[in-house]
Short mmCIF file of C-alpha atoms in Angstrom, two decimals:
data_model
loop_
_atom_site.label_atom_id
_atom_site.label_comp_id
_atom_site.label_asym_id
_atom_site.label_seq_id
_atom_site.Cartn_x
_atom_site.Cartn_y
_atom_site.Cartn_z
CA MET H 253 12.36 40.33 -11.88
CA GLU H 254 14.10 41.38 -8.67
CA LYS H 255 11.86 39.05 -6.63
CA GLN H 256 12.58 36.16 -9.00
CA MET H 257 16.32 36.70 -8.70
CA GLU H 258 16.00 36.81 -4.92
CA GLU H 259 14.12 33.47 -4.92
CA GLN H 260 16.79 31.89 -7.15
CA THR H 261 19.52 33.15 -4.84
CA THR H 262 17.70 31.71 -1.83
CA LEU H 263 17.26 28.36 -3.59
CA GLN H 264 20.93 28.26 -4.56
CA SER H 265 21.96 29.03 -1.00
CA THR H 266 19.69 26.24 0.29
CA LEU H 267 21.16 23.73 -2.16
CA GLU H 268 24.70 24.70 -1.25
CA ALA H 269 23.92 24.41 2.46
CA GLY H 270 22.42 20.96 1.86
CA LEU H 271 25.49 19.78 -0.04
CA ALA H 272 27.78 21.10 2.67
CA GLU H 273 25.77 19.33 5.38
CA ARG H 274 25.75 16.09 3.39
CA LYS H 275 29.52 16.14 3.11
CA SER H 276 29.75 16.79 6.82
CA VAL H 277 27.45 13.92 7.90
CA TYR H 278 29.13 11.56 5.42
CA LYS H 279 32.31 11.81 7.47
CA LEU H 280 30.33 10.42 10.43
CA CYS H 281 28.70 7.55 8.53
CA ARG H 282 31.32 6.68 5.90
CA GLU H 283 31.59 3.02 6.97
CA ILE H 284 27.82 2.54 6.69
CA ALA H 285 27.31 4.53 3.46
CA ASP H 286 30.23 2.78 1.72
CA SER H 287 29.10 -0.72 2.71
CA ARG H 288 27.75 -3.12 0.10
CA ASN H 289 25.54 -4.76 2.72
CA ILE H 290 24.20 -2.10 5.04
CA LEU H 291 21.59 -4.45 6.50
CA ASN H 292 24.31 -6.71 7.90
CA LEU H 293 25.80 -3.71 9.69
CA LEU H 294 22.30 -2.88 10.94
CA CYS H 295 21.85 -6.31 12.49
CA GLU H 296 25.32 -6.17 14.09
CA ARG H 297 24.51 -2.83 15.72
CA LEU H 298 21.09 -3.97 16.90
CA GLU H 299 22.58 -7.08 18.46
CA ARG H 300 25.15 -4.91 20.22
CA ASN H 301 22.30 -2.70 21.41
CA GLY H 302 20.51 -5.65 23.00
CA LEU H 303 18.12 -6.99 20.33
CA VAL H 304 17.98 -10.79 20.31
CA GLY H 305 16.93 -12.45 17.07
CA GLU H 306 14.20 -10.79 14.97
CA SER H 307 16.79 -9.69 12.40
CA ARG H 308 14.40 -10.13 9.46
CA ASN H 309 11.71 -8.00 11.08
CA ALA H 310 14.27 -5.37 12.06
CA MET H 311 15.57 -5.11 8.48
CA VAL H 312 12.03 -4.71 7.13
CA ILE H 313 11.27 -1.92 9.62
CA PHE H 314 14.52 -0.14 8.77
CA LEU H 315 13.93 -0.23 5.01
CA ALA H 316 10.32 0.84 5.59
CA SER H 317 11.58 3.88 7.51
CA LEU H 318 13.41 5.05 4.37
CA THR H 319 10.23 4.84 2.29
CA ARG H 320 9.04 8.01 4.03
CA HIS H 321 10.85 9.86 1.23
CA PHE H 322 8.45 8.42 -1.35
CA ASP H 323 4.87 9.31 -2.24
CA ARG H 324 3.55 6.11 -0.60
CA PRO H 325 5.53 5.28 2.56
CA SER H 326 5.29 1.71 3.81
CA SER H 327 3.36 1.12 7.03
CA ILE H 328 4.03 -1.73 9.44
CA VAL H 329 2.14 -3.46 12.22
CA ILE H 330 4.08 -5.76 14.56
CA LYS H 331 1.92 -8.58 15.93
CA GLY H 332 2.65 -10.61 19.01
CA ASN H 333 1.48 -11.66 22.44
CA SER H 334 1.67 -9.32 25.40
CA SER H 335 5.26 -8.94 26.68
CA SER H 336 6.64 -10.63 23.55
CA GLY H 337 8.96 -7.73 22.73
CA LYS H 338 6.98 -5.88 20.04
CA SER H 339 7.68 -2.40 21.37
CA PHE H 340 11.25 -3.34 22.24
CA LEU H 341 11.92 -4.34 18.62
CA LEU H 342 10.32 -1.19 17.21
CA ASN H 343 12.12 1.11 19.64
CA LYS H 344 15.51 -0.51 19.01
CA VAL H 345 15.18 0.12 15.26
CA LEU H 346 13.86 3.65 15.82
CA ASP H 347 16.94 4.33 17.96
CA LEU H 348 19.02 4.11 14.76
CA ILE H 349 16.81 6.49 12.79
CA ASN H 350 17.09 10.27 12.90
CA PRO H 351 14.59 11.34 15.62
CA GLY H 352 13.25 14.12 13.41
CA SER H 353 11.96 11.63 10.86
CA TYR H 354 9.21 10.11 13.03
CA HIS H 355 6.76 10.95 15.80
CA LEU H 356 6.56 8.42 18.64
CA VAL H 357 3.32 8.39 20.66
CA SER H 358 1.79 5.99 23.16
CA SER H 359 -1.81 6.67 22.19
CA LEU H 360 -3.84 8.72 19.74
CA THR H 361 -7.32 10.21 20.08
CA ASP H 362 -9.60 10.37 17.06
CA LYS H 363 -9.03 14.12 16.59
CA ALA H 364 -5.35 14.38 17.54
CA LEU H 365 -4.03 14.36 13.97
CA GLN H 366 -6.74 16.72 12.74
CA TYR H 367 -5.66 19.47 15.13
CA SER H 368 -1.96 18.69 15.37
CA LEU H 369 0.45 21.49 14.52
CA GLU H 370 3.24 18.99 13.80
CA ASP H 371 4.62 18.74 10.28
CA MET H 372 3.72 15.20 9.17
CA LYS H 373 5.09 15.31 5.62
CA HIS H 374 7.41 12.46 4.72
CA LYS H 375 7.49 11.04 8.23
CA HIS H 376 6.34 7.97 10.13
CA LEU H 377 3.93 8.02 13.03
CA ALA H 378 5.02 5.36 15.53
CA ILE H 379 2.18 4.30 17.83
CA GLY H 380 3.09 2.20 20.84
CA GLU H 381 -0.03 0.03 20.75
CA MET H 382 -2.96 -0.16 18.36
CA SER H 383 -5.35 -0.29 21.31
CA GLY H 384 -4.26 3.29 21.95
CA VAL H 385 -5.99 4.43 18.75
CA ASN H 386 -9.69 5.28 18.56
CA ILE H 387 -10.59 2.41 16.23
CA ASP H 388 -13.85 3.85 14.95
CA LYS H 389 -12.62 7.31 13.96
CA GLY H 390 -8.86 7.43 14.46
CA MET H 391 -8.15 4.59 12.04
CA ILE H 392 -10.48 6.02 9.41
CA PHE H 393 -8.44 9.21 9.40
CA LEU H 394 -5.16 7.28 9.31
CA ARG H 395 -6.39 5.14 6.41
CA GLN H 396 -7.12 8.22 4.36
CA ILE H 397 -3.76 9.86 4.89
CA MET H 398 -1.93 6.55 4.30
CA SER H 399 -3.76 5.86 1.04
CA GLU H 400 -4.16 9.35 -0.40
CA GLY H 401 -1.16 11.21 1.00
CA LYS H 402 -3.38 13.68 2.83
CA ALA H 403 -6.57 13.76 4.86
CA THR H 404 -9.38 16.32 4.78
CA HIS H 405 -11.70 17.04 7.69
CA TRP H 406 -14.62 19.48 7.89
CA THR H 407 -15.42 20.89 11.31
CA VAL H 408 -17.27 23.80 12.91
CA ASP H 409 -15.32 26.84 14.07
CA SER H 410 -16.95 29.19 16.61
CA SER H 411 -13.91 31.34 17.45
CA ASP H 412 -15.62 34.53 16.21
CA GLY H 413 -18.84 33.80 18.08
CA ASN H 414 -20.54 32.36 15.00
CA LEU H 415 -20.71 28.80 13.75
CA ASN H 416 -18.63 28.55 10.59
CA GLY H 417 -17.65 25.49 8.57
CA ARG H 418 -13.88 25.10 8.31
CA GLU H 419 -11.76 22.69 6.30
CA ILE H 420 -8.71 21.12 7.93
CA VAL H 421 -6.18 19.43 5.65
CA ILE H 422 -3.38 17.26 7.06
CA GLU H 423 -0.65 16.96 4.46
CA GLY H 424 1.35 13.76 4.08
CA PRO H 425 2.59 11.48 2.85
CA LEU H 426 2.71 9.69 6.19
CA GLY H 427 3.56 6.11 7.10
CA VAL H 428 2.56 4.34 10.31
CA PHE H 429 4.39 1.94 12.62
CA MET H 430 2.36 0.27 15.36
CA THR H 431 2.18 -2.85 17.51
CA THR H 432 -0.81 -5.01 18.44
CA THR H 433 -1.69 -8.18 20.31
CA ALA H 434 -4.47 -8.87 17.77
CA SER H 435 -3.85 -11.68 15.29
CA SER H 436 -5.57 -9.71 12.53
CA LEU H 437 -6.72 -6.17 11.79
CA HIS H 438 -9.89 -4.76 10.29
CA ASN H 439 -10.14 -5.77 6.61
CA GLU H 440 -9.60 -2.14 5.59
CA ASP H 441 -6.33 -2.03 7.54
CA GLU H 442 -4.84 -5.47 6.96
CA THR H 443 -3.92 -4.72 3.34
CA ARG H 444 -2.52 -1.28 4.16
CA PHE H 445 0.11 -2.63 6.53
CA LEU H 446 2.99 -5.03 6.26
CA SER H 447 2.27 -7.47 9.10
CA LEU H 448 5.32 -8.68 11.00
CA THR H 449 4.90 -11.52 13.47
CA LEU H 450 7.39 -12.07 16.28
CA ASP H 451 9.15 -15.36 16.86
CA SER H 452 7.31 -16.82 19.86
CA SER H 453 9.10 -20.18 19.84
CA PRO H 454 10.53 -21.65 23.07
CA GLU H 455 14.00 -21.41 21.50
CA GLN H 456 13.63 -17.65 20.99
CA ARG H 457 12.38 -17.18 24.55
CA ARG H 458 15.42 -19.07 25.82
CA ARG H 459 17.75 -16.89 23.70
CA ILE H 460 16.18 -13.78 25.20
CA LEU H 461 16.49 -15.14 28.73
CA LEU H 462 20.12 -16.12 28.13
CA ALA H 463 20.90 -12.64 26.83
CA GLY H 464 19.33 -11.18 29.96
CA ALA H 465 21.34 -13.55 32.13
CA LYS H 466 24.62 -12.63 30.41
CA ALA H 467 23.81 -8.96 30.89
CA GLN H 468 23.88 -9.54 34.65
CA ASN H 469 27.60 -10.29 34.42
CA VAL H 470 28.46 -7.14 32.44
CA ALA H 471 28.88 -3.67 33.89
CA ALA H 472 25.96 -1.42 32.97
CA ASN H 473 26.65 0.82 29.98
CA ASP H 474 23.97 3.20 28.83
CA ASN H 475 26.29 5.20 26.59
CA THR H 476 25.35 3.52 23.32
CA ASP H 477 26.32 5.90 20.54
CA ASN H 478 24.12 5.72 17.44
CA ASP H 479 25.32 9.00 15.97
CA ASP H 480 26.75 7.23 12.91
CA TRP H 481 23.36 5.73 12.07
CA HIS H 482 21.59 9.05 12.64
CA ALA H 483 24.17 10.63 10.32
CA PHE H 484 23.52 7.94 7.71
CA ASP H 485 19.79 8.54 7.85
CA ARG H 486 20.42 12.27 7.39
CA TRP H 487 22.91 11.60 4.57
CA VAL H 488 20.26 9.61 2.69
CA SER H 489 17.68 12.36 3.29
CA LEU H 490 19.96 15.00 1.78
CA GLY H 491 20.88 12.95 -1.27
CA VAL H 492 19.27 11.46 -4.37
CA ARG H 493 15.85 10.02 -3.56
CA ASP H 494 14.40 9.28 -6.99
CA VAL H 495 14.67 5.58 -7.85
CA THR H 496 13.73 3.63 -10.95
CA ILE H 497 13.08 -0.14 -11.08
CA PRO H 498 14.00 -1.31 -14.61
CA PHE H 499 12.69 -4.84 -13.97
CA ALA H 500 9.28 -3.82 -12.55
CA GLU H 501 7.39 -5.15 -15.59
CA ALA H 502 9.25 -8.45 -15.39
CA LEU H 503 8.16 -8.76 -11.74
CA VAL H 504 4.52 -8.33 -12.71
CA GLU H 505 4.84 -10.82 -15.58
CA LYS H 506 6.16 -13.52 -13.22
CA ALA H 507 4.04 -12.70 -10.16
CA ASP H 508 1.08 -14.77 -9.04
CA ILE H 509 -1.80 -12.34 -9.55
CA LYS H 510 -4.52 -14.42 -7.91
CA PRO H 511 -4.61 -12.52 -4.58
CA PHE H 512 -6.88 -9.47 -4.92
CA ARG H 513 -4.66 -7.53 -2.51
CA ILE H 514 -1.67 -7.85 -4.83
CA ALA H 515 -1.97 -4.22 -6.03
CA ARG H 516 -1.25 -2.87 -2.55
CA ASP H 517 1.27 -5.57 -1.69
CA MET H 518 3.21 -4.98 -4.91
CA GLY H 519 3.36 -1.30 -3.97
CA GLN H 520 5.06 -2.32 -0.71
CA VAL H 521 7.55 -4.43 -2.67
CA TYR H 522 8.40 -1.53 -5.00
CA ALA H 523 8.85 0.82 -2.03
CA LEU H 524 11.31 -1.48 -0.23
CA ILE H 525 13.25 -2.18 -3.45
CA LYS H 526 13.67 1.57 -3.88
CA ALA H 527 14.63 1.97 -0.22
CA SER H 528 17.34 -0.69 -0.60
CA ALA H 529 18.71 1.00 -3.74
CA MET H 530 18.64 4.40 -2.06
CA ALA H 531 20.51 3.07 0.99
CA HIS H 532 23.15 1.45 -1.24
CA GLN H 533 23.35 4.33 -3.73
CA LYS H 534 27.16 4.44 -3.48
CA HIS H 535 27.08 1.13 -5.38
CA ARG H 536 24.22 1.87 -7.79
CA VAL H 537 24.14 3.63 -11.13
CA VAL H 538 22.86 7.20 -10.76
CA THR H 539 21.82 8.95 -13.97
CA ASN H 540 20.49 12.51 -14.07
CA GLY H 541 19.63 12.38 -10.39
CA VAL H 542 17.87 9.00 -10.54
CA ILE H 543 19.15 5.83 -8.82
CA GLU H 544 18.74 2.56 -10.72
CA ALA H 545 17.65 -0.35 -8.53
CA THR H 546 19.26 -3.73 -9.23
CA LEU H 547 18.19 -7.35 -8.95
CA GLU H 548 20.34 -7.42 -5.82
CA ASP H 549 17.84 -5.02 -4.25
CA TYR H 550 14.95 -7.27 -5.30
CA ALA H 551 16.70 -10.38 -3.95
CA THR H 552 17.07 -8.64 -0.58
CA VAL H 553 13.40 -7.64 -0.50
CA PHE H 554 12.24 -11.05 -1.74
CA HIS H 555 13.99 -12.90 1.08
CA LEU H 556 12.62 -10.40 3.61
CA LEU H 557 9.02 -10.20 2.41
CA ASP H 558 8.25 -13.60 0.88
CA PRO H 559 7.74 -15.26 4.30
CA VAL H 560 5.90 -12.15 5.52
CA PHE H 561 3.34 -12.31 2.71
CA ALA H 562 3.03 -16.10 2.91
CA HIS H 563 2.24 -15.81 6.62
CA SER H 564 -0.11 -12.86 6.15
CA TYR H 565 -2.18 -14.66 3.54
CA SER H 566 -2.83 -17.59 5.88
CA GLN H 567 -3.29 -15.69 9.15
CA GLY H 568 -6.23 -13.77 10.52
CA LEU H 569 -8.81 -16.24 9.24
CA THR H 570 -12.02 -16.71 11.18
CA GLY H 571 -13.06 -20.13 12.45
CA ASN H 572 -15.56 -20.61 9.60
CA GLU H 573 -12.98 -19.52 7.02
CA ARG H 574 -10.49 -22.10 8.27
CA ILE H 575 -13.20 -24.78 8.15
CA LEU H 576 -14.07 -23.81 4.57
CA ILE H 577 -10.43 -23.93 3.45
CA ASP H 578 -9.95 -27.34 5.09
CA LYS H 579 -13.15 -28.77 3.58
CA LEU H 580 -12.30 -27.35 0.15
CA ALA H 581 -8.86 -28.96 0.26
CA GLN H 582 -10.37 -32.32 1.26
CA LEU H 583 -13.01 -32.23 -1.47
CA HIS H 584 -10.52 -31.05 -4.07
CA GLU H 585 -8.15 -33.90 -3.20
CA SER H 586 -10.89 -36.55 -3.23
CA ASP H 587 -12.35 -35.50 -6.60
CA PRO H 588 -10.28 -37.01 -9.46
CA LYS H 589 -11.01 -33.99 -11.66
CA GLY H 590 -10.64 -31.46 -8.87
CA VAL H 591 -14.12 -30.08 -9.58
CA VAL H 592 -15.67 -28.65 -6.40
CA LEU H 593 -18.82 -26.55 -6.36
CA GLN H 594 -19.38 -23.87 -3.74
CA LYS H 595 -22.60 -25.57 -2.63
CA ASP H 596 -20.65 -28.80 -2.01
CA VAL H 597 -18.23 -26.98 0.29
CA ALA H 598 -21.15 -25.37 2.12
CA GLU H 599 -22.78 -28.77 2.63
CA ALA H 600 -19.52 -30.41 3.81
CA ALA H 601 -18.85 -27.55 6.24
CA GLY H 602 -22.41 -27.43 7.52
CA ILE H 603 -22.66 -23.70 6.79
CA ASN H 604 -25.48 -22.13 4.79
CA GLU H 605 -24.49 -21.15 1.26
CA SER H 606 -25.17 -17.41 1.62
CA THR H 607 -22.71 -17.26 4.54
CA VAL H 608 -20.21 -19.32 2.57
CA SER H 609 -20.51 -16.90 -0.34
CA ARG H 610 -19.42 -14.00 1.87
CA HIS H 611 -16.47 -15.95 3.26
CA VAL H 612 -15.43 -17.12 -0.20
CA SER H 613 -15.18 -13.54 -1.46
CA ARG H 614 -12.81 -12.64 1.37
CA LEU H 615 -10.76 -15.82 0.92
CA GLN H 616 -10.36 -14.99 -2.74
CA GLU H 617 -9.16 -11.50 -1.81
CA LEU H 618 -6.62 -13.04 0.56
CA GLY H 619 -5.36 -15.31 -2.21
CA MET H 620 -6.48 -18.50 -0.44
CA LEU H 621 -8.70 -19.78 -3.25
CA GLU H 622 -9.76 -19.02 -6.80
CA ILE H 623 -13.31 -18.87 -8.15
CA ASN H 624 -14.50 -19.86 -11.62
CA LYS H 625 -17.96 -20.24 -13.07
CA ALA H 626 -19.21 -23.80 -13.53
CA PRO H 627 -19.44 -24.87 -17.19
CA ASP H 628 -23.24 -25.06 -16.97
CA GLY H 629 -23.35 -21.60 -15.39
CA ARG H 630 -25.12 -22.94 -12.31
CA GLY H 631 -22.75 -22.20 -9.48
CA ASN H 632 -19.10 -21.45 -8.69
CA LEU H 633 -16.16 -23.81 -8.95
CA LEU H 634 -13.68 -23.37 -6.12
CA ALA H 635 -10.02 -24.35 -6.11
CA PRO H 636 -7.60 -23.94 -3.18
CA ILE H 637 -4.34 -22.08 -3.63
CA PRO H 638 -1.42 -23.76 -1.83
CA SER H 639 -0.41 -21.88 1.31
CA GLY H 640 3.13 -21.28 2.48
CA GLN H 641 4.04 -19.15 -0.52
CA SER H 642 3.44 -15.56 -1.54
CA PHE H 643 2.85 -14.00 -4.93
CA LEU H 644 6.50 -13.00 -5.37
CA PRO H 645 8.57 -14.69 -8.10
CA HIS H 646 11.99 -15.99 -7.12
CA PRO H 647 14.81 -13.59 -8.12
CA ALA H 648 16.24 -16.29 -10.41
CA MET H 649 13.10 -15.96 -12.56
CA ILE H 650 13.68 -12.26 -13.21
CA SER H 651 15.91 -10.83 -15.89
CA ILE H 652 16.42 -7.28 -17.09
#
């Protein structure tokens, strides 16, 4: 009984200390916490801090950073050519996040996480470049902890002079931020990450160069103060973090469920909706310690992620896959009834049917085509799915 009372006293003291700290940090971030559009303030600060363009990607990264509080944090890979500003973008957003909420590393060996003494729970691991990860073993370990919230590794311990099996468990949940020059990831990784692609247009390059030129006429100032954003991140961490989405079923009812990867992608959508509601909790209904997300949160996430998913579903295709999609579209358009057999596509593409069958399965998973059995049961009917759109329904289609 005495021990139980002592534990309750300790818990009460911890809660009181947390409330006191939250009140204290709120004074530092009041303008941000009270805002009805925190992401606009984010973009203004990032522009002041030297980021040019890339506001959509920056907002996605920021919301994803808040998902570390959930059971399935969002993970992001930023794709772009060498020297395109991938790391610059990531680092500028990380500058606004409490440093204790992520681990920033340049590279990662295959056993680094297994033997790390760092607390990885509810954090993000930011890796400077994907090439710095042991692809064969390092990514396998990361996949497990990203998907299951923890990773288990059996090894041999000889510290006592004998060989003994020992289990190592790395507790999550853990999200990952990384950059890469690759246009696509391994199939096992592509669906686990939100893929952000940088603007590589000549106009964007000129904007960056102009910003650099203007900076030459301004006195150097390295005293950028992001304490208010660090305080906001801490304020969110100390507050209500349970979020409900009352319109989740309506989203599923209106969503295009053809892409096989929709289960994981919809999880990303839910996570960012919750992150938006949590960030704007001063303007959301909170009942019994649970924040209620609104359609405003979904509208924000829709406009951020719809182009991301549309791009992801059409990128990373192999040469043969692009040929198959093109030939399928041509055959589908030329046939009055739109009836195209898989063997016809194989013949038109000049690729043997067994190889086509493998590609078709992946294209179906990516949501690029749909497969139905021919009426006579002798073959598959293929139909292309229009590109340039994702599975997400427009906010106007959703009602609570």
